[in-house]
């Protein structure tokens, strides 16, 4: 059994620690489609389809654009994560800070989003100080989840073994990698099914208690 002191809670950010789907993703998706239209000279429908295709294949639109079109990942991420109205877009959840504080062990964020955006969201949620590390897509050297290379770099950075980690995610491909590496997996989802590589499914991060893992 993992000793509590060695346990590391590895949190995804968007749609895990907060609801990004309602206000943030629609704006982000439009910004990404617009970027693809501008830089690859595509019409809106084709740009939209390409964005979704790369997101499905690579887990991140950025990776497909970098690999197949020579797009600079940093330039793409900077241009698609501006959000001047972010304070009105982040959905606050009462008790989130309290719930996180009660979890024994270290907590880190592991996100496919850029660092500056992640820090802004965490700041608005009032939980920045809870985390020992905010491991962003730049930290992964642009090997976003579900890439095992990104996971390996994250584990090295936080100086933890996979057996010490509990990965909390809304994305199943990322959880599949986590499980394959030897982590425990918590799927944050309201779906009723539970794949066999998921140890626990919870409808919201607020439902998390360490007693159940
Ligand atoms: Mg997510």
mmCIF file of C-alpha atoms and ligand atoms in Angstrom:
data_model
loop_
_atom_site.group_PDB
_atom_site.id
_atom_site.type_symbol
_atom_site.label_atom_id
_atom_site.label_comp_id
_atom_site.label_asym_id
_atom_site.label_seq_id
_atom_site.Cartn_x
_atom_site.Cartn_y
_atom_site.Cartn_z
ATOM 1 C CA UNK A 1 0.000 0.000 0.000
ATOM 2 C CA UNK A 2 1.229 3.484 -0.800
ATOM 3 C CA UNK A 3 2.202 5.419 2.299
ATOM 4 C CA UNK A 4 0.193 8.645 2.504
ATOM 5 C CA UNK A 5 3.289 10.827 2.723
ATOM 6 C CA UNK A 6 4.571 9.594 -0.652
ATOM 7 C CA UNK A 7 1.283 9.923 -2.424
ATOM 8 C CA UNK A 8 1.077 12.440 -5.257
ATOM 9 C CA UNK A 9 -2.250 13.672 -6.606
ATOM 10 C CA UNK A 10 -1.774 14.538 -10.266
ATOM 11 C CA UNK A 11 -4.585 16.776 -11.488
ATOM 12 C CA UNK A 12 -5.510 17.664 -15.010
ATOM 13 C CA UNK A 13 -6.728 21.269 -15.179
ATOM 14 C CA UNK A 14 -9.504 21.908 -17.732
ATOM 15 C CA UNK A 15 -12.726 19.988 -17.065
ATOM 16 C CA UNK A 16 -11.102 18.332 -14.057
ATOM 17 C CA UNK A 17 -10.323 21.093 -11.533
ATOM 18 C CA UNK A 18 -12.848 23.447 -13.131
ATOM 19 C CA UNK A 19 -15.498 23.515 -15.839
ATOM 20 C CA UNK A 20 -13.809 24.686 -19.051
ATOM 21 C CA UNK A 21 -16.466 23.328 -21.411
ATOM 22 C CA UNK A 22 -19.133 25.891 -20.615
ATOM 23 C CA UNK A 23 -17.359 29.194 -21.280
ATOM 24 C CA UNK A 24 -13.686 28.636 -22.137
ATOM 25 C CA UNK A 25 -13.559 25.821 -24.693
ATOM 26 C CA UNK A 26 -16.037 27.387 -27.142
ATOM 27 C CA UNK A 27 -13.888 30.549 -27.277
ATOM 28 C CA UNK A 28 -10.646 28.548 -27.400
ATOM 29 C CA UNK A 29 -11.945 26.335 -30.199
ATOM 30 C CA UNK A 30 -12.954 29.371 -32.233
ATOM 31 C CA UNK A 31 -9.513 30.920 -31.690
ATOM 32 C CA UNK A 32 -7.820 27.699 -32.804
ATOM 33 C CA UNK A 33 -10.007 27.389 -35.890
ATOM 34 C CA UNK A 34 -9.287 31.034 -36.737
ATOM 35 C CA UNK A 35 -5.546 30.463 -36.308
ATOM 36 C CA UNK A 36 -5.668 27.475 -38.672
ATOM 37 C CA UNK A 37 -7.671 29.523 -41.205
ATOM 38 C CA UNK A 38 -5.077 32.313 -41.082
ATOM 39 C CA UNK A 39 -1.889 30.282 -41.117
ATOM 40 C CA UNK A 40 -2.882 27.335 -43.307
ATOM 41 C CA UNK A 41 -5.117 29.410 -45.556
ATOM 42 C CA UNK A 42 -8.182 27.179 -45.082
ATOM 43 C CA UNK A 43 -11.863 28.001 -45.023
ATOM 44 C CA UNK A 44 -13.727 27.748 -41.729
ATOM 45 C CA UNK A 45 -15.221 24.272 -42.266
ATOM 46 C CA UNK A 46 -11.895 22.725 -43.270
ATOM 47 C CA UNK A 47 -10.043 24.462 -40.430
ATOM 48 C CA UNK A 48 -12.657 23.274 -37.936
ATOM 49 C CA UNK A 49 -12.407 19.687 -39.233
ATOM 50 C CA UNK A 50 -8.595 19.742 -39.118
ATOM 51 C CA UNK A 51 -8.579 21.057 -35.548
ATOM 52 C CA UNK A 52 -10.900 18.273 -34.407
ATOM 53 C CA UNK A 53 -8.930 15.660 -36.324
ATOM 54 C CA UNK A 54 -5.621 16.590 -34.674
ATOM 55 C CA UNK A 55 -7.245 16.815 -31.281
ATOM 56 C CA UNK A 56 -8.599 13.289 -31.683
ATOM 57 C CA UNK A 57 -5.367 11.790 -33.077
ATOM 58 C CA UNK A 58 -2.819 13.552 -30.859
ATOM 59 C CA UNK A 59 -4.803 14.700 -27.836
ATOM 60 C CA UNK A 60 -3.788 18.258 -28.728
ATOM 61 C CA UNK A 61 -4.390 20.305 -31.869
ATOM 62 C CA UNK A 62 -0.980 21.918 -31.396
ATOM 63 C CA UNK A 63 0.862 18.636 -31.871
ATOM 64 C CA UNK A 64 -0.701 17.924 -35.259
ATOM 65 C CA UNK A 65 -0.083 21.475 -36.460
ATOM 66 C CA UNK A 66 3.563 21.324 -35.372
ATOM 67 C CA UNK A 67 4.178 17.894 -36.842
ATOM 68 C CA UNK A 68 2.430 18.292 -40.184
ATOM 69 C CA UNK A 69 2.522 22.034 -40.896
ATOM 70 C CA UNK A 70 5.631 23.312 -39.133
ATOM 71 C CA UNK A 71 3.568 25.554 -36.827
ATOM 72 C CA UNK A 72 5.542 26.915 -33.847
ATOM 73 C CA UNK A 73 3.763 25.460 -30.783
ATOM 74 C CA UNK A 74 4.574 28.460 -28.569
ATOM 75 C CA UNK A 75 3.176 30.896 -31.146
ATOM 76 C CA UNK A 76 0.023 28.819 -31.588
ATOM 77 C CA UNK A 77 -0.590 28.468 -27.848
ATOM 78 C CA UNK A 78 0.057 32.138 -27.157
ATOM 79 C CA UNK A 79 -2.394 33.190 -29.851
ATOM 80 C CA UNK A 80 -5.160 30.796 -28.810
ATOM 81 C CA UNK A 81 -5.052 31.295 -25.016
ATOM 82 C CA UNK A 82 -5.521 35.068 -24.672
ATOM 83 C CA UNK A 83 -8.864 35.280 -22.832
ATOM 84 C CA UNK A 84 -9.037 38.930 -21.716
ATOM 85 C CA UNK A 85 -12.330 38.029 -19.959
ATOM 86 C CA UNK A 86 -11.036 34.924 -18.198
ATOM 87 C CA UNK A 87 -12.217 36.130 -14.780
ATOM 88 C CA UNK A 88 -15.816 35.961 -16.037
ATOM 89 C CA UNK A 89 -15.262 32.595 -17.738
ATOM 90 C CA UNK A 90 -13.799 30.500 -14.918
ATOM 91 C CA UNK A 91 -16.577 28.726 -13.069
ATOM 92 C CA UNK A 92 -15.906 28.922 -9.335
ATOM 93 C CA UNK A 93 -16.733 25.979 -7.138
ATOM 94 C CA UNK A 94 -17.287 26.399 -3.461
ATOM 95 C CA UNK A 95 -15.354 23.984 -1.274
ATOM 96 C CA UNK A 96 -12.801 23.135 -3.993
ATOM 97 C CA UNK A 97 -9.923 24.584 -2.001
ATOM 98 C CA UNK A 98 -11.104 22.871 1.163
ATOM 99 C CA UNK A 99 -11.445 19.501 -0.599
ATOM 100 C CA UNK A 100 -7.963 19.721 -2.083
ATOM 101 C CA UNK A 101 -6.413 20.770 1.211
ATOM 102 C CA UNK A 102 -7.806 17.707 2.914
ATOM 103 C CA UNK A 103 -6.054 15.282 0.560
ATOM 104 C CA UNK A 104 -2.931 13.869 2.190
ATOM 105 C CA UNK A 105 0.226 14.076 0.092
ATOM 106 C CA UNK A 106 1.604 16.344 -2.603
ATOM 107 C CA UNK A 107 -0.578 17.801 -5.334
ATOM 108 C CA UNK A 108 0.571 18.748 -8.810
ATOM 109 C CA UNK A 109 -1.152 20.003 -11.957
ATOM 110 C CA UNK A 110 -0.393 18.220 -15.243
ATOM 111 C CA UNK A 111 -2.047 20.046 -18.120
ATOM 112 C CA UNK A 112 -1.827 20.209 -21.906
ATOM 113 C CA UNK A 113 -2.485 23.944 -21.613
ATOM 114 C CA UNK A 114 0.249 26.601 -21.615
ATOM 115 C CA UNK A 115 1.714 27.646 -18.263
ATOM 116 C CA UNK A 116 0.534 31.251 -18.298
ATOM 117 C CA UNK A 117 -3.094 30.217 -18.865
ATOM 118 C CA UNK A 118 -2.893 27.465 -16.214
ATOM 119 C CA UNK A 119 -1.544 29.900 -13.627
ATOM 120 C CA UNK A 120 -4.264 32.436 -14.425
ATOM 121 C CA UNK A 121 -7.010 29.808 -13.988
ATOM 122 C CA UNK A 122 -5.516 28.492 -10.745
ATOM 123 C CA UNK A 123 -5.211 32.067 -9.478
ATOM 124 C CA UNK A 124 -8.874 32.779 -10.250
ATOM 125 C CA UNK A 125 -9.869 29.552 -8.480
ATOM 126 C CA UNK A 126 -7.755 30.643 -5.509
ATOM 127 C CA UNK A 127 -5.840 27.363 -5.333
ATOM 128 C CA UNK A 128 -2.381 28.145 -6.779
ATOM 129 C CA UNK A 129 -0.583 27.603 -3.470
ATOM 130 C CA UNK A 130 -2.078 24.109 -3.067
ATOM 131 C CA UNK A 131 0.160 22.737 -5.822
ATOM 132 C CA UNK A 132 3.871 21.936 -5.637
ATOM 133 C CA UNK A 133 4.207 21.978 -9.417
ATOM 134 C CA UNK A 134 2.259 23.240 -12.413
ATOM 135 C CA UNK A 135 3.502 21.022 -15.225
ATOM 136 C CA UNK A 136 2.359 22.608 -18.491
ATOM 137 C CA UNK A 137 2.650 21.679 -22.151
ATOM 138 C CA UNK A 138 5.880 23.704 -22.287
ATOM 139 C CA UNK A 139 7.204 21.671 -19.340
ATOM 140 C CA UNK A 140 6.499 18.503 -21.347
ATOM 141 C CA UNK A 141 8.558 20.005 -24.194
ATOM 142 C CA UNK A 142 5.404 19.813 -26.281
ATOM 143 C CA UNK A 143 4.723 16.130 -25.709
ATOM 144 C CA UNK A 144 1.175 16.593 -24.380
ATOM 145 C CA UNK A 145 -0.891 13.877 -22.743
ATOM 146 C CA UNK A 146 -1.520 11.092 -23.641
ATOM 147 C CA UNK A 147 2.121 10.917 -24.818
ATOM 148 C CA UNK A 148 4.153 8.679 -22.483
ATOM 149 C CA UNK A 149 7.139 10.993 -23.059
ATOM 150 C CA UNK A 150 5.262 13.851 -21.432
ATOM 151 C CA UNK A 151 4.350 11.631 -18.477
ATOM 152 C CA UNK A 152 7.988 10.502 -18.073
ATOM 153 C CA UNK A 153 9.201 14.095 -17.984
ATOM 154 C CA UNK A 154 6.505 15.043 -15.485
ATOM 155 C CA UNK A 155 7.459 12.157 -13.157
ATOM 156 C CA UNK A 156 11.117 13.137 -13.369
ATOM 157 C CA UNK A 157 10.301 16.759 -12.562
ATOM 158 C CA UNK A 158 8.221 15.927 -9.491
ATOM 159 C CA UNK A 159 10.678 13.167 -8.460
ATOM 160 C CA UNK A 160 7.969 10.548 -8.065
ATOM 161 C CA UNK A 161 7.418 7.012 -9.253
ATOM 162 C CA UNK A 162 4.210 6.141 -11.085
ATOM 163 C CA UNK A 163 3.109 3.833 -8.254
ATOM 164 C CA UNK A 164 2.971 6.855 -5.927
ATOM 165 C CA UNK A 165 0.687 8.821 -8.253
ATOM 166 C CA UNK A 166 -3.056 9.121 -8.603
ATOM 167 C CA UNK A 167 -4.010 10.732 -11.907
ATOM 168 C CA UNK A 168 -7.281 12.651 -12.046
ATOM 169 C CA UNK A 169 -8.558 13.404 -15.529
ATOM 170 C CA UNK A 170 -11.594 13.868 -17.714
ATOM 171 C CA UNK A 171 -9.722 12.467 -20.737
ATOM 172 C CA UNK A 172 -9.682 8.684 -21.112
ATOM 173 C CA UNK A 173 -6.610 8.412 -23.405
ATOM 174 C CA UNK A 174 -4.546 10.240 -20.771
ATOM 175 C CA UNK A 175 -5.821 7.881 -18.086
ATOM 176 C CA UNK A 176 -4.936 4.923 -20.264
ATOM 177 C CA UNK A 177 -1.303 6.060 -20.395
ATOM 178 C CA UNK A 178 -1.326 6.765 -16.658
ATOM 179 C CA UNK A 179 -2.590 3.269 -15.918
ATOM 180 C CA UNK A 180 -0.134 1.617 -18.295
ATOM 181 C CA UNK A 181 2.705 3.377 -16.449
ATOM 182 C CA UNK A 182 1.441 2.094 -13.101
ATOM 183 C CA UNK A 183 -0.539 5.033 -11.718
ATOM 184 C CA UNK A 184 -3.915 4.831 -10.073
ATOM 185 C CA UNK A 185 -6.580 6.494 -12.191
ATOM 186 C CA UNK A 186 -9.597 8.604 -11.334
ATOM 187 C CA UNK A 187 -11.922 9.571 -14.156
ATOM 188 C CA UNK A 188 -13.816 12.800 -13.574
ATOM 189 C CA UNK A 189 -16.948 12.206 -15.597
ATOM 190 C CA UNK A 190 -20.717 12.008 -15.329
ATOM 191 C CA UNK A 191 -20.849 9.075 -17.745
ATOM 192 C CA UNK A 192 -22.121 5.838 -16.259
ATOM 193 C CA UNK A 193 -19.643 3.411 -17.830
ATOM 194 C CA UNK A 194 -16.195 2.769 -16.340
ATOM 195 C CA UNK A 195 -13.387 1.348 -18.512
ATOM 196 C CA UNK A 196 -11.166 -1.279 -16.883
ATOM 197 C CA UNK A 197 -8.139 1.065 -16.757
ATOM 198 C CA UNK A 198 -10.090 3.426 -14.504
ATOM 199 C CA UNK A 199 -9.830 2.702 -10.766
ATOM 200 C CA UNK A 200 -12.524 5.133 -9.728
ATOM 201 C CA UNK A 201 -15.038 7.344 -11.500
ATOM 202 C CA UNK A 202 -16.335 10.458 -9.787
ATOM 203 C CA UNK A 203 -18.822 12.988 -11.177
ATOM 204 C CA UNK A 204 -16.824 15.964 -9.898
ATOM 205 C CA UNK A 205 -13.490 16.595 -8.236
ATOM 206 C CA UNK A 206 -15.515 17.738 -5.222
ATOM 207 C CA UNK A 207 -16.577 14.103 -4.705
ATOM 208 C CA UNK A 208 -12.982 13.061 -4.078
ATOM 209 C CA UNK A 209 -12.013 11.589 -0.767
ATOM 210 C CA UNK A 210 -8.776 9.729 -0.110
ATOM 211 C CA UNK A 211 -10.583 6.957 1.774
ATOM 212 C CA UNK A 212 -11.882 5.454 -1.437
ATOM 213 C CA UNK A 213 -8.521 4.817 -3.089
HETATM 214 MG MG1 LIG B 1 -9.082 18.030 -19.218
#
